[in-house]
Amino acid sequence: MITNNVISLAEQAISTLLITNLKSTVAKDQVYISDNDEIKQPMPYVIVHAESAEEQVTPGCGLYLVSMSVIFRSHVKETSTDQRTDVVNALNNMAYTSPASALSAITGFHCHGFVPASGSMVVDGESKSYVYNINYSLYCMPR
């Protein structure tokens, strides 16, 4: 039960932080949580997904390592290179502006550590979109 709670809180915390960081980009107000099957507005948009949560110390300590994925999708032709670059820069900059303390300000959530893991841009030929996928590791706990 607590694992589901920490996953949900981590997704909500990252989403809240992203909404703030993306407010001057084309992806503002288009941050979705977890459900890839959800009907979304047309691209560009960002999806936040917690992939797993693993308790780090003895059972019951409450400190979890949560693997997060943030996915930015933008249409190849309808989103300009400058607009796409603005969003990618905002996503990358978020990871290097003390995100652990900003995430800890979210009610019911405390982040002890935030580790950027990887990022990659691919072209999805089926949806005719650029997909930027960033992975993070969060050391966090529900409060």
C-alpha atoms as an extended CHARMM CRD file, in Angstrom:
* protein
*
       143  EXT
         1         1  MET       CA              0.0000000000        0.0000000000        0.0000000000  PROA      1               0.0000000000
         2         2  ILE       CA              2.7440000000        2.4960000000        0.9180000000  PROA      2               0.0000000000
         3         3  THR       CA              4.6030000000        1.7630000000       -2.3490000000  PROA      3               0.0000000000
         4         4  ASN       CA              1.6000000000        2.8920000000       -4.3850000000  PROA      4               0.0000000000
         5         5  ASN       CA              1.3700000000        5.9910000000       -2.2020000000  PROA      5               0.0000000000
         6         6  VAL       CA              5.0200000000        6.9810000000       -2.7430000000  PROA      6               0.0000000000
         7         7  ILE       CA              4.7100000000        6.4000000000       -6.5060000000  PROA      7               0.0000000000
         8         8  SER       CA              1.6200000000        8.5860000000       -6.6990000000  PROA      8               0.0000000000
         9         9  LEU       CA              3.1950000000       11.3150000000       -4.5390000000  PROA      9               0.0000000000
        10        10  ALA       CA              6.4270000000       11.2810000000       -6.5710000000  PROA      10              0.0000000000
        11        11  GLU       CA              4.5130000000       11.6410000000       -9.8320000000  PROA      11              0.0000000000
        12        12  GLN       CA              2.4290000000       14.4800000000       -8.4250000000  PROA      12              0.0000000000
        13        13  ALA       CA              5.5060000000       16.2600000000       -7.0320000000  PROA      13              0.0000000000
        14        14  ILE       CA              7.4460000000       16.0500000000      -10.3140000000  PROA      14              0.0000000000
        15        15  SER       CA              4.3430000000       17.1650000000      -12.2170000000  PROA      15              0.0000000000
        16        16  THR       CA              3.9300000000       20.2170000000       -9.9760000000  PROA      16              0.0000000000
        17        17  LEU       CA              7.5780000000       21.1610000000      -10.4160000000  PROA      17              0.0000000000
        18        18  LEU       CA              7.3870000000       20.6860000000      -14.2010000000  PROA      18              0.0000000000
        19        19  ILE       CA              4.2800000000       22.8480000000      -14.5330000000  PROA      19              0.0000000000
        20        20  THR       CA              6.2190000000       25.6700000000      -12.8880000000  PROA      20              0.0000000000
        21        21  ASN       CA              9.3190000000       25.1490000000      -15.0560000000  PROA      21              0.0000000000
        22        22  LEU       CA              7.4000000000       24.8000000000      -18.3260000000  PROA      22              0.0000000000
        23        23  LYS       CA              5.0970000000       27.8250000000      -17.9180000000  PROA      23              0.0000000000
        24        24  SER       CA              6.8920000000       29.8850000000      -20.5910000000  PROA      24              0.0000000000
        25        25  THR       CA              7.0320000000       27.0510000000      -23.1610000000  PROA      25              0.0000000000
        26        26  VAL       CA              4.6130000000       25.4770000000      -25.6310000000  PROA      26              0.0000000000
        27        27  ALA       CA              4.1460000000       22.5300000000      -23.2480000000  PROA      27              0.0000000000
        28        28  LYS       CA              2.6310000000       24.6730000000      -20.4710000000  PROA      28              0.0000000000
        29        29  ASP       CA             -0.5630000000       23.2140000000      -19.0100000000  PROA      29              0.0000000000
        30        30  GLN       CA              0.0890000000       19.9510000000      -20.8420000000  PROA      30              0.0000000000
        31        31  VAL       CA              1.7050000000       17.7780000000      -18.1790000000  PROA      31              0.0000000000
        32        32  TYR       CA              0.0470000000       14.3850000000      -17.7380000000  PROA      32              0.0000000000
        33        33  ILE       CA              0.6310000000       11.8830000000      -14.9770000000  PROA      33              0.0000000000
        34        34  SER       CA              1.4140000000        8.2330000000      -15.6120000000  PROA      34              0.0000000000
        35        35  ASP       CA             -1.3540000000        7.0380000000      -17.9080000000  PROA      35              0.0000000000
        36        36  ASN       CA             -0.0360000000        6.6530000000      -21.4470000000  PROA      36              0.0000000000
        37        37  ASP       CA             -3.5100000000        5.6350000000      -22.6570000000  PROA      37              0.0000000000
        38        38  GLU       CA             -5.1670000000        8.8310000000      -21.4250000000  PROA      38              0.0000000000
        39        39  ILE       CA             -6.6920000000       11.0040000000      -24.1310000000  PROA      39              0.0000000000
        40        40  LYS       CA             -4.4240000000       14.0060000000      -24.4040000000  PROA      40              0.0000000000
        41        41  GLN       CA             -4.5300000000       17.3600000000      -26.1120000000  PROA      41              0.0000000000
        42        42  PRO       CA             -2.5980000000       17.4970000000      -29.3950000000  PROA      42              0.0000000000
        43        43  MET       CA              1.1860000000       17.5390000000      -29.0800000000  PROA      43              0.0000000000
        44        44  PRO       CA              3.3370000000       18.9500000000      -27.5560000000  PROA      44              0.0000000000
        45        45  TYR       CA              2.8740000000       17.4820000000      -24.0900000000  PROA      45              0.0000000000
        46        46  VAL       CA              4.8270000000       15.9360000000      -21.2210000000  PROA      46              0.0000000000
        47        47  ILE       CA              4.1040000000       12.6590000000      -19.4260000000  PROA      47              0.0000000000
        48        48  VAL       CA              5.4100000000       11.9180000000      -15.9220000000  PROA      48              0.0000000000
        49        49  HSD       CA              5.6400000000        8.2420000000      -14.9960000000  PROA      49              0.0000000000
        50        50  ALA       CA              7.0730000000        6.5710000000      -11.8970000000  PROA      50              0.0000000000
        51        51  GLU       CA              8.3040000000        3.2040000000      -13.0830000000  PROA      51              0.0000000000
        52        52  SER       CA              9.1820000000        1.5670000000       -9.7700000000  PROA      52              0.0000000000
        53        53  ALA       CA              9.7000000000        2.1640000000       -6.0650000000  PROA      53              0.0000000000
        54        54  GLU       CA             12.0650000000        0.1170000000       -3.9490000000  PROA      54              0.0000000000
        55        55  GLU       CA             12.4620000000        0.5160000000       -0.2010000000  PROA      55              0.0000000000
        56        56  GLN       CA             16.1300000000        1.2350000000        0.4980000000  PROA      56              0.0000000000
        57        57  VAL       CA             16.8140000000        0.1520000000        4.0520000000  PROA      57              0.0000000000
        58        58  THR       CA             15.0810000000       -2.3500000000        6.3180000000  PROA      58              0.0000000000
        59        59  PRO       CA             11.3700000000       -2.9670000000        5.8140000000  PROA      59              0.0000000000
        60        60  GLY       CA              9.3120000000       -0.1610000000        7.2440000000  PROA      60              0.0000000000
        61        61  CYS       CA             11.9280000000        2.6170000000        7.1240000000  PROA      61              0.0000000000
        62        62  GLY       CA              9.9060000000        4.5370000000        4.5220000000  PROA      62              0.0000000000
        63        63  LEU       CA             12.8360000000        5.6670000000        2.3490000000  PROA      63              0.0000000000
        64        64  TYR       CA             12.3160000000        4.6740000000       -1.2800000000  PROA      64              0.0000000000
        65        65  LEU       CA             14.2990000000        4.7980000000       -4.5000000000  PROA      65              0.0000000000
        66        66  VAL       CA             11.7640000000        5.8000000000       -7.1530000000  PROA      66              0.0000000000
        67        67  SER       CA             12.6680000000        5.4760000000      -10.8250000000  PROA      67              0.0000000000
        68        68  MET       CA             10.9870000000        8.2640000000      -12.7900000000  PROA      68              0.0000000000
        69        69  SER       CA             10.5570000000        8.8360000000      -16.4870000000  PROA      69              0.0000000000
        70        70  VAL       CA              9.5820000000       12.1720000000      -18.0380000000  PROA      70              0.0000000000
        71        71  ILE       CA              8.5730000000       12.0060000000      -21.6920000000  PROA      71              0.0000000000
        72        72  PHE       CA              8.1870000000       15.0520000000      -23.9400000000  PROA      72              0.0000000000
        73        73  ARG       CA              6.3940000000       14.5060000000      -27.2570000000  PROA      73              0.0000000000
        74        74  SER       CA              6.2270000000       17.1090000000      -30.0040000000  PROA      74              0.0000000000
        75        75  HSD       CA              4.9920000000       16.8750000000      -33.5830000000  PROA      75              0.0000000000
        76        76  VAL       CA              7.7620000000       17.0180000000      -36.1840000000  PROA      76              0.0000000000
        77        77  LYS       CA              6.1620000000       19.7450000000      -38.2990000000  PROA      77              0.0000000000
        78        78  GLU       CA              3.7760000000       21.5600000000      -35.9540000000  PROA      78              0.0000000000
        79        79  THR       CA              6.3450000000       22.3340000000      -33.2710000000  PROA      79              0.0000000000
        80        80  SER       CA              9.2910000000       24.4770000000      -34.3240000000  PROA      80              0.0000000000
        81        81  THR       CA             12.8710000000       23.6210000000      -33.4490000000  PROA      81              0.0000000000
        82        82  ASP       CA             13.0530000000       26.6880000000      -31.1770000000  PROA      82              0.0000000000
        83        83  GLN       CA              9.8870000000       25.6830000000      -29.3130000000  PROA      83              0.0000000000
        84        84  ARG       CA             11.1650000000       22.1170000000      -28.8800000000  PROA      84              0.0000000000
        85        85  THR       CA             14.5510000000       23.4130000000      -27.6940000000  PROA      85              0.0000000000
        86        86  ASP       CA             12.8700000000       25.6620000000      -25.1030000000  PROA      86              0.0000000000
        87        87  VAL       CA             11.0200000000       22.6860000000      -23.5900000000  PROA      87              0.0000000000
        88        88  VAL       CA             14.0580000000       20.3890000000      -23.6450000000  PROA      88              0.0000000000
        89        89  ASN       CA             16.1630000000       23.1160000000      -21.9850000000  PROA      89              0.0000000000
        90        90  ALA       CA             13.4780000000       23.6860000000      -19.3170000000  PROA      90              0.0000000000
        91        91  LEU       CA             13.3660000000       19.9420000000      -18.5850000000  PROA      91              0.0000000000
        92        92  ASN       CA             17.1500000000       19.6840000000      -18.3950000000  PROA      92              0.0000000000
        93        93  ASN       CA             17.5200000000       22.8490000000      -16.2960000000  PROA      93              0.0000000000
        94        94  MET       CA             14.9880000000       21.5740000000      -13.7660000000  PROA      94              0.0000000000
        95        95  ALA       CA             17.3220000000       18.7170000000      -12.9010000000  PROA      95              0.0000000000
        96        96  TYR       CA             20.1310000000       21.0980000000      -11.9470000000  PROA      96              0.0000000000
        97        97  THR       CA             18.3270000000       23.7380000000       -9.8830000000  PROA      97              0.0000000000
        98        98  SER       CA             18.0550000000       22.0170000000       -6.4890000000  PROA      98              0.0000000000
        99        99  PRO       CA             14.9910000000       19.9370000000       -7.3670000000  PROA      99              0.0000000000
       100       100  ALA       CA             15.1530000000       17.9080000000       -4.1360000000  PROA      100             0.0000000000
       101       101  SER       CA             14.3770000000       20.9480000000       -1.9970000000  PROA      101             0.0000000000
       102       102  ALA       CA             11.6500000000       22.1300000000       -4.4030000000  PROA      102             0.0000000000
       103       103  LEU       CA             10.0820000000       18.6540000000       -4.3860000000  PROA      103             0.0000000000
       104       104  SER       CA             10.2170000000       18.5390000000       -0.5800000000  PROA      104             0.0000000000
       105       105  ALA       CA              8.0380000000       21.6640000000       -0.4750000000  PROA      105             0.0000000000
       106       106  ILE       CA              5.1520000000       19.6000000000       -1.8920000000  PROA      106             0.0000000000
       107       107  THR       CA              2.6730000000       18.6250000000        0.8220000000  PROA      107             0.0000000000
       108       108  GLY       CA              3.0220000000       15.0190000000        1.9900000000  PROA      108             0.0000000000
       109       109  PHE       CA              6.3040000000       14.3540000000        0.1900000000  PROA      109             0.0000000000
       110       110  HSD       CA              9.9940000000       14.6450000000        1.0710000000  PROA      110             0.0000000000
       111       111  CYS       CA             12.8520000000       14.1840000000       -1.4060000000  PROA      111             0.0000000000
       112       112  HSD       CA             16.2550000000       13.3160000000        0.0720000000  PROA      112             0.0000000000
       113       113  GLY       CA             18.0470000000       13.0920000000       -3.2650000000  PROA      113             0.0000000000
       114       114  PHE       CA             17.4470000000       13.6910000000       -6.9690000000  PROA      114             0.0000000000
       115       115  VAL       CA             19.7290000000       12.0160000000       -9.5130000000  PROA      115             0.0000000000
       116       116  PRO       CA             19.4290000000       12.6600000000      -13.2660000000  PROA      116             0.0000000000
       117       117  ALA       CA             20.0900000000        9.2890000000      -14.9050000000  PROA      117             0.0000000000
       118       118  SER       CA             19.7870000000        9.6090000000      -18.6810000000  PROA      118             0.0000000000
       119       119  GLY       CA             18.1090000000       11.4190000000      -21.5390000000  PROA      119             0.0000000000
       120       120  SER       CA             17.5890000000       10.6530000000      -25.1980000000  PROA      120             0.0000000000
       121       121  MET       CA             15.7700000000       12.0890000000      -28.2040000000  PROA      121             0.0000000000
       122       122  VAL       CA             14.2510000000        9.7650000000      -30.8000000000  PROA      122             0.0000000000
       123       123  VAL       CA             11.9440000000       10.1980000000      -33.7630000000  PROA      123             0.0000000000
       124       124  ASP       CA              8.7310000000        8.1640000000      -33.6800000000  PROA      124             0.0000000000
       125       125  GLY       CA              7.8170000000        7.5830000000      -37.3200000000  PROA      125             0.0000000000
       126       126  GLU       CA              4.3710000000        6.2290000000      -36.4970000000  PROA      126             0.0000000000
       127       127  SER       CA              3.1720000000        9.3470000000      -34.6630000000  PROA      127             0.0000000000
       128       128  LYS       CA              5.4940000000       11.6950000000      -36.6010000000  PROA      128             0.0000000000
       129       129  SER       CA              6.9030000000       13.0990000000      -33.4030000000  PROA      129             0.0000000000
       130       130  TYR       CA             10.1020000000       13.7680000000      -31.5490000000  PROA      130             0.0000000000
       131       131  VAL       CA             10.1770000000       11.9540000000      -28.2130000000  PROA      131             0.0000000000
       132       132  TYR       CA             12.5660000000       13.1780000000      -25.5170000000  PROA      132             0.0000000000
       133       133  ASN       CA             12.7830000000       10.7140000000      -22.6450000000  PROA      133             0.0000000000
       134       134  ILE       CA             14.5420000000       11.6430000000      -19.3930000000  PROA      134             0.0000000000
       135       135  ASN       CA             15.0780000000        9.2680000000      -16.4930000000  PROA      135             0.0000000000
       136       136  TYR       CA             15.5790000000       10.3310000000      -12.8800000000  PROA      136             0.0000000000
       137       137  SER       CA             16.1180000000        8.5280000000       -9.6140000000  PROA      137             0.0000000000
       138       138  LEU       CA             14.5110000000       10.0130000000       -6.5130000000  PROA      138             0.0000000000
       139       139  TYR       CA             15.3590000000        9.0610000000       -2.9470000000  PROA      139             0.0000000000
       140       140  CYS       CA             12.1640000000       10.0480000000       -1.2250000000  PROA      140             0.0000000000
       141       141  MET       CA              9.4990000000        9.2350000000        1.3180000000  PROA      141             0.0000000000
       142       142  PRO       CA              5.8490000000       10.0290000000        1.9090000000  PROA      142             0.0000000000
       143       143  ARG       CA              5.1370000000       12.2320000000        4.9350000000  PROA      143             0.0000000000
